[in-house]
Amino acid sequence: MLTFLDISHNKLTVLPPGMGYLVRLVELNLSHNELPELPPDIVNLRDLKKLNISNNNLKGLPALGELRKMEILDANHNNIEQLPDFYGCTALKEIYLANNYIKEITEEFCDQMQQLNVLNIRDNQIEVLPENISLLKTLKRFDLSNNNLNKLPRNLGLLSQLQSISMEGNKLSFVRQDIIKGGTDRMMKYLRERITEEVVSETRLENNWPDKYE
């Protein structure tokens, strides 16, 4: 039974018929073709653990929730404009979406991907991060380089397992460049100090707020 299929570097614009019948596939490499879309029956490959669709012409991805065993998704270098629905992808550990046209990381994505270890979404068009980014509590590597970020949610500092975070090439004018370029430890120290400062500030405001019932 076929478990590995590599049809990369073939200039394919459409996949061969019957792909959805290869239900025992564990690894599928479709990279370096010219695919504009994935067929709907891709979700029939329920044993798939690794899917490489990088370097194609994909503008979007179908809902991938049926691929419950998938651990690694590589969709770098496409034309993807928004994150797909990952609901059900409970085994997914690594997502690579660099060099696309994604504008936001959604709250739904953070809800669905709480088991994620690696998120590479560099070289996109992301402007803001959701406040519930802290739900990605198992994240170890987070690459946000070369986006359009102009602010960071304070909850980013709660990602305690982060070993690598990259923010270079954004519009973070309020963060000193020596912090951005200072590596993960420097950035996380800054983010955690922000949490402390803002909590203290909020506490002071609450303590000084007049009691309307007095």
mmCIF file of N, CA and C in Angstrom, residues 25-78:
data_model
loop_
_atom_site.group_PDB
_atom_site.id
_atom_site.type_symbol
_atom_site.label_atom_id
_atom_site.label_comp_id
_atom_site.label_asym_id
_atom_site.label_seq_id
_atom_site.Cartn_x
_atom_site.Cartn_y
_atom_site.Cartn_z
ATOM 1 N N LEU A 25 -1.815 7.106 2.394
ATOM 2 C CA LEU A 25 -0.673 8.015 2.315
ATOM 3 C C LEU A 25 -0.367 8.625 3.679
ATOM 4 N N VAL A 26 0.920 8.610 4.021
ATOM 5 C CA VAL A 26 1.386 9.234 5.257
ATOM 6 C C VAL A 26 2.102 10.551 4.949
ATOM 7 N N GLU A 27 2.752 10.599 3.797
ATOM 8 C CA GLU A 27 3.480 11.804 3.407
ATOM 9 C C GLU A 27 3.224 12.096 1.934
ATOM 10 N N LEU A 28 2.877 13.353 1.641
ATOM 11 C CA LEU A 28 2.577 13.775 0.273
ATOM 12 C C LEU A 28 3.335 15.064 -0.032
ATOM 13 N N ASN A 29 4.157 15.018 -1.070
ATOM 14 C CA ASN A 29 4.941 16.182 -1.480
ATOM 15 C C ASN A 29 4.459 16.665 -2.844
ATOM 16 N N LEU A 30 3.810 17.817 -2.842
ATOM 17 C CA LEU A 30 3.304 18.442 -4.069
ATOM 18 C C LEU A 30 4.035 19.749 -4.367
ATOM 19 N N SER A 31 5.163 19.964 -3.740
ATOM 20 C CA SER A 31 5.848 21.253 -3.827
ATOM 21 C C SER A 31 6.412 21.518 -5.222
ATOM 22 N N HIS A 32 6.648 22.818 -5.482
ATOM 23 C CA HIS A 32 7.273 23.257 -6.738
ATOM 24 C C HIS A 32 6.500 22.779 -7.961
ATOM 25 N N ASN A 33 5.199 23.009 -7.919
ATOM 26 C CA ASN A 33 4.352 22.836 -9.088
ATOM 27 C C ASN A 33 3.675 24.175 -9.376
ATOM 28 N N GLU A 34 2.583 24.163 -10.092
ATOM 29 C CA GLU A 34 1.859 25.395 -10.410
ATOM 30 C C GLU A 34 0.379 25.247 -10.077
ATOM 31 N N LEU A 35 0.115 24.569 -8.975
ATOM 32 C CA LEU A 35 -1.262 24.267 -8.592
ATOM 33 C C LEU A 35 -1.987 25.526 -8.109
ATOM 34 N N PRO A 36 -3.142 25.863 -8.690
ATOM 35 C CA PRO A 36 -3.913 27.011 -8.215
ATOM 36 C C PRO A 36 -4.844 26.665 -7.057
ATOM 37 N N GLU A 37 -5.115 25.368 -6.875
ATOM 38 C CA GLU A 37 -6.007 24.932 -5.798
ATOM 39 C C GLU A 37 -5.768 23.458 -5.503
ATOM 40 N N LEU A 38 -6.268 23.032 -4.355
ATOM 41 C CA LEU A 38 -6.241 21.618 -3.988
ATOM 42 C C LEU A 38 -7.622 21.024 -4.221
ATOM 43 N N PRO A 39 -7.683 19.785 -4.670
ATOM 44 C CA PRO A 39 -8.994 19.162 -4.888
ATOM 45 C C PRO A 39 -9.695 18.898 -3.562
ATOM 46 N N PRO A 40 -11.017 18.948 -3.534
ATOM 47 C CA PRO A 40 -11.756 18.714 -2.283
ATOM 48 C C PRO A 40 -11.468 17.356 -1.656
ATOM 49 N N ASP A 41 -11.162 16.342 -2.501
ATOM 50 C CA ASP A 41 -10.969 15.003 -1.934
ATOM 51 C C ASP A 41 -9.615 14.831 -1.255
ATOM 52 N N ILE A 42 -8.816 15.911 -1.170
ATOM 53 C CA ILE A 42 -7.562 15.836 -0.418
ATOM 54 C C ILE A 42 -7.831 15.467 1.037
ATOM 55 N N VAL A 43 -9.031 15.818 1.523
ATOM 56 C CA VAL A 43 -9.361 15.542 2.926
ATOM 57 C C VAL A 43 -9.679 14.067 3.165
ATOM 58 N N ASN A 44 -9.697 13.269 2.093
ATOM 59 C CA ASN A 44 -9.892 11.822 2.262
ATOM 60 C C ASN A 44 -8.624 11.124 2.733
ATOM 61 N N LEU A 45 -7.494 11.822 2.673
ATOM 62 C CA LEU A 45 -6.207 11.220 3.037
ATOM 63 C C LEU A 45 -6.026 11.288 4.552
ATOM 64 N N ARG A 46 -6.822 10.527 5.256
ATOM 65 C CA ARG A 46 -6.931 10.688 6.709
ATOM 66 C C ARG A 46 -5.748 10.128 7.498
ATOM 67 N N ASP A 47 -4.837 9.400 6.822
ATOM 68 C CA ASP A 47 -3.631 8.926 7.497
ATOM 69 C C ASP A 47 -2.451 9.873 7.291
ATOM 70 N N LEU A 48 -2.677 10.948 6.541
ATOM 71 C CA LEU A 48 -1.598 11.861 6.182
ATOM 72 C C LEU A 48 -1.013 12.544 7.421
ATOM 73 N N LYS A 49 0.326 12.504 7.524
ATOM 74 C CA LYS A 49 1.013 13.164 8.630
ATOM 75 C C LYS A 49 1.797 14.392 8.172
ATOM 76 N N LYS A 50 2.262 14.356 6.930
ATOM 77 C CA LYS A 50 3.051 15.480 6.426
ATOM 78 C C LYS A 50 2.570 15.848 5.034
ATOM 79 N N LEU A 51 2.218 17.121 4.849
ATOM 80 C CA LEU A 51 1.749 17.627 3.562
ATOM 81 C C LEU A 51 2.603 18.822 3.159
ATOM 82 N N ASN A 52 3.297 18.684 2.035
ATOM 83 C CA ASN A 52 4.131 19.767 1.513
ATOM 84 C C ASN A 52 3.510 20.285 0.222
ATOM 85 N N ILE A 53 2.967 21.487 0.277
ATOM 86 C CA ILE A 53 2.350 22.121 -0.891
ATOM 87 C C ILE A 53 3.025 23.461 -1.168
ATOM 88 N N SER A 54 4.265 23.603 -0.734
ATOM 89 C CA SER A 54 4.989 24.859 -0.898
ATOM 90 C C SER A 54 5.324 25.122 -2.363
ATOM 91 N N ASN A 55 5.547 26.403 -2.661
ATOM 92 C CA ASN A 55 5.959 26.818 -4.002
ATOM 93 C C ASN A 55 4.975 26.387 -5.086
ATOM 94 N N ASN A 56 3.716 26.786 -4.890
ATOM 95 C CA ASN A 56 2.669 26.617 -5.883
ATOM 96 C C ASN A 56 1.988 27.967 -6.108
ATOM 97 N N ASN A 57 0.802 27.951 -6.695
ATOM 98 C CA ASN A 57 0.045 29.184 -6.933
ATOM 99 C C ASN A 57 -1.262 29.198 -6.144
ATOM 100 N N LEU A 58 -1.261 28.550 -5.004
ATOM 101 C CA LEU A 58 -2.480 28.414 -4.207
ATOM 102 C C LEU A 58 -2.906 29.761 -3.632
ATOM 103 N N LYS A 59 -4.167 30.117 -3.834
ATOM 104 C CA LYS A 59 -4.713 31.343 -3.255
ATOM 105 C C LYS A 59 -5.441 31.083 -1.944
ATOM 106 N N GLY A 60 -5.772 29.844 -1.706
ATOM 107 C CA GLY A 60 -6.459 29.471 -0.477
ATOM 108 C C GLY A 60 -6.347 27.979 -0.255
ATOM 109 N N LEU A 61 -6.771 27.555 0.912
ATOM 110 C CA LEU A 61 -6.757 26.137 1.260
ATOM 111 C C LEU A 61 -8.150 25.724 1.711
ATOM 112 N N PRO A 62 -8.544 24.495 1.414
ATOM 113 C CA PRO A 62 -9.836 24.017 1.912
ATOM 114 C C PRO A 62 -9.774 23.777 3.412
ATOM 115 N N ALA A 63 -10.922 23.621 4.032
ATOM 116 C CA ALA A 63 -10.942 23.219 5.444
ATOM 117 C C ALA A 63 -10.237 21.871 5.568
ATOM 118 N N LEU A 64 -9.312 21.780 6.507
ATOM 119 C CA LEU A 64 -8.457 20.597 6.608
ATOM 120 C C LEU A 64 -8.780 19.737 7.819
ATOM 121 N N GLY A 65 -9.918 19.971 8.428
ATOM 122 C CA GLY A 65 -10.257 19.312 9.686
ATOM 123 C C GLY A 65 -10.316 17.803 9.648
ATOM 124 N N GLU A 66 -10.547 17.215 8.456
ATOM 125 C CA GLU A 66 -10.593 15.756 8.361
ATOM 126 C C GLU A 66 -9.205 15.130 8.447
ATOM 127 N N LEU A 67 -8.166 15.931 8.254
ATOM 128 C CA LEU A 67 -6.795 15.411 8.319
ATOM 129 C C LEU A 67 -6.329 15.427 9.771
ATOM 130 N N ARG A 68 -6.936 14.583 10.559
ATOM 131 C CA ARG A 68 -6.741 14.612 12.011
ATOM 132 C C ARG A 68 -5.381 14.085 12.460
ATOM 133 N N LYS A 69 -4.661 13.404 11.563
ATOM 134 C CA LYS A 69 -3.342 12.876 11.916
ATOM 135 C C LYS A 69 -2.206 13.762 11.407
ATOM 136 N N MET A 70 -2.539 14.789 10.650
ATOM 137 C CA MET A 70 -1.498 15.636 10.063
ATOM 138 C C MET A 70 -0.704 16.359 11.144
ATOM 139 N N GLU A 71 0.621 16.248 11.057
ATOM 140 C CA GLU A 71 1.518 16.850 12.034
ATOM 141 C C GLU A 71 2.270 18.055 11.478
ATOM 142 N N ILE A 72 2.538 18.033 10.162
ATOM 143 C CA ILE A 72 3.329 19.101 9.539
ATOM 144 C C ILE A 72 2.652 19.559 8.253
ATOM 145 N N LEU A 73 2.437 20.866 8.141
ATOM 146 C CA LEU A 73 1.909 21.469 6.918
ATOM 147 C C LEU A 73 2.887 22.526 6.436
ATOM 148 N N ASP A 74 3.401 22.339 5.226
ATOM 149 C CA ASP A 74 4.296 23.323 4.614
ATOM 150 C C ASP A 74 3.596 23.929 3.404
ATOM 151 N N ALA A 75 3.181 25.181 3.545
ATOM 152 C CA ALA A 75 2.519 25.905 2.450
ATOM 153 C C ALA A 75 3.256 27.206 2.150
ATOM 154 N N ASN A 76 4.561 27.229 2.400
ATOM 155 C CA ASN A 76 5.371 28.399 2.085
ATOM 156 C C ASN A 76 5.295 28.743 0.599
ATOM 157 N N HIS A 77 5.495 30.017 0.297
ATOM 158 C CA HIS A 77 5.625 30.481 -1.088
ATOM 159 C C HIS A 77 4.417 30.111 -1.947
ATOM 160 N N ASN A 78 3.276 30.661 -1.579
ATOM 161 C CA ASN A 78 2.060 30.563 -2.371
ATOM 162 C C ASN A 78 1.424 31.952 -2.448
#
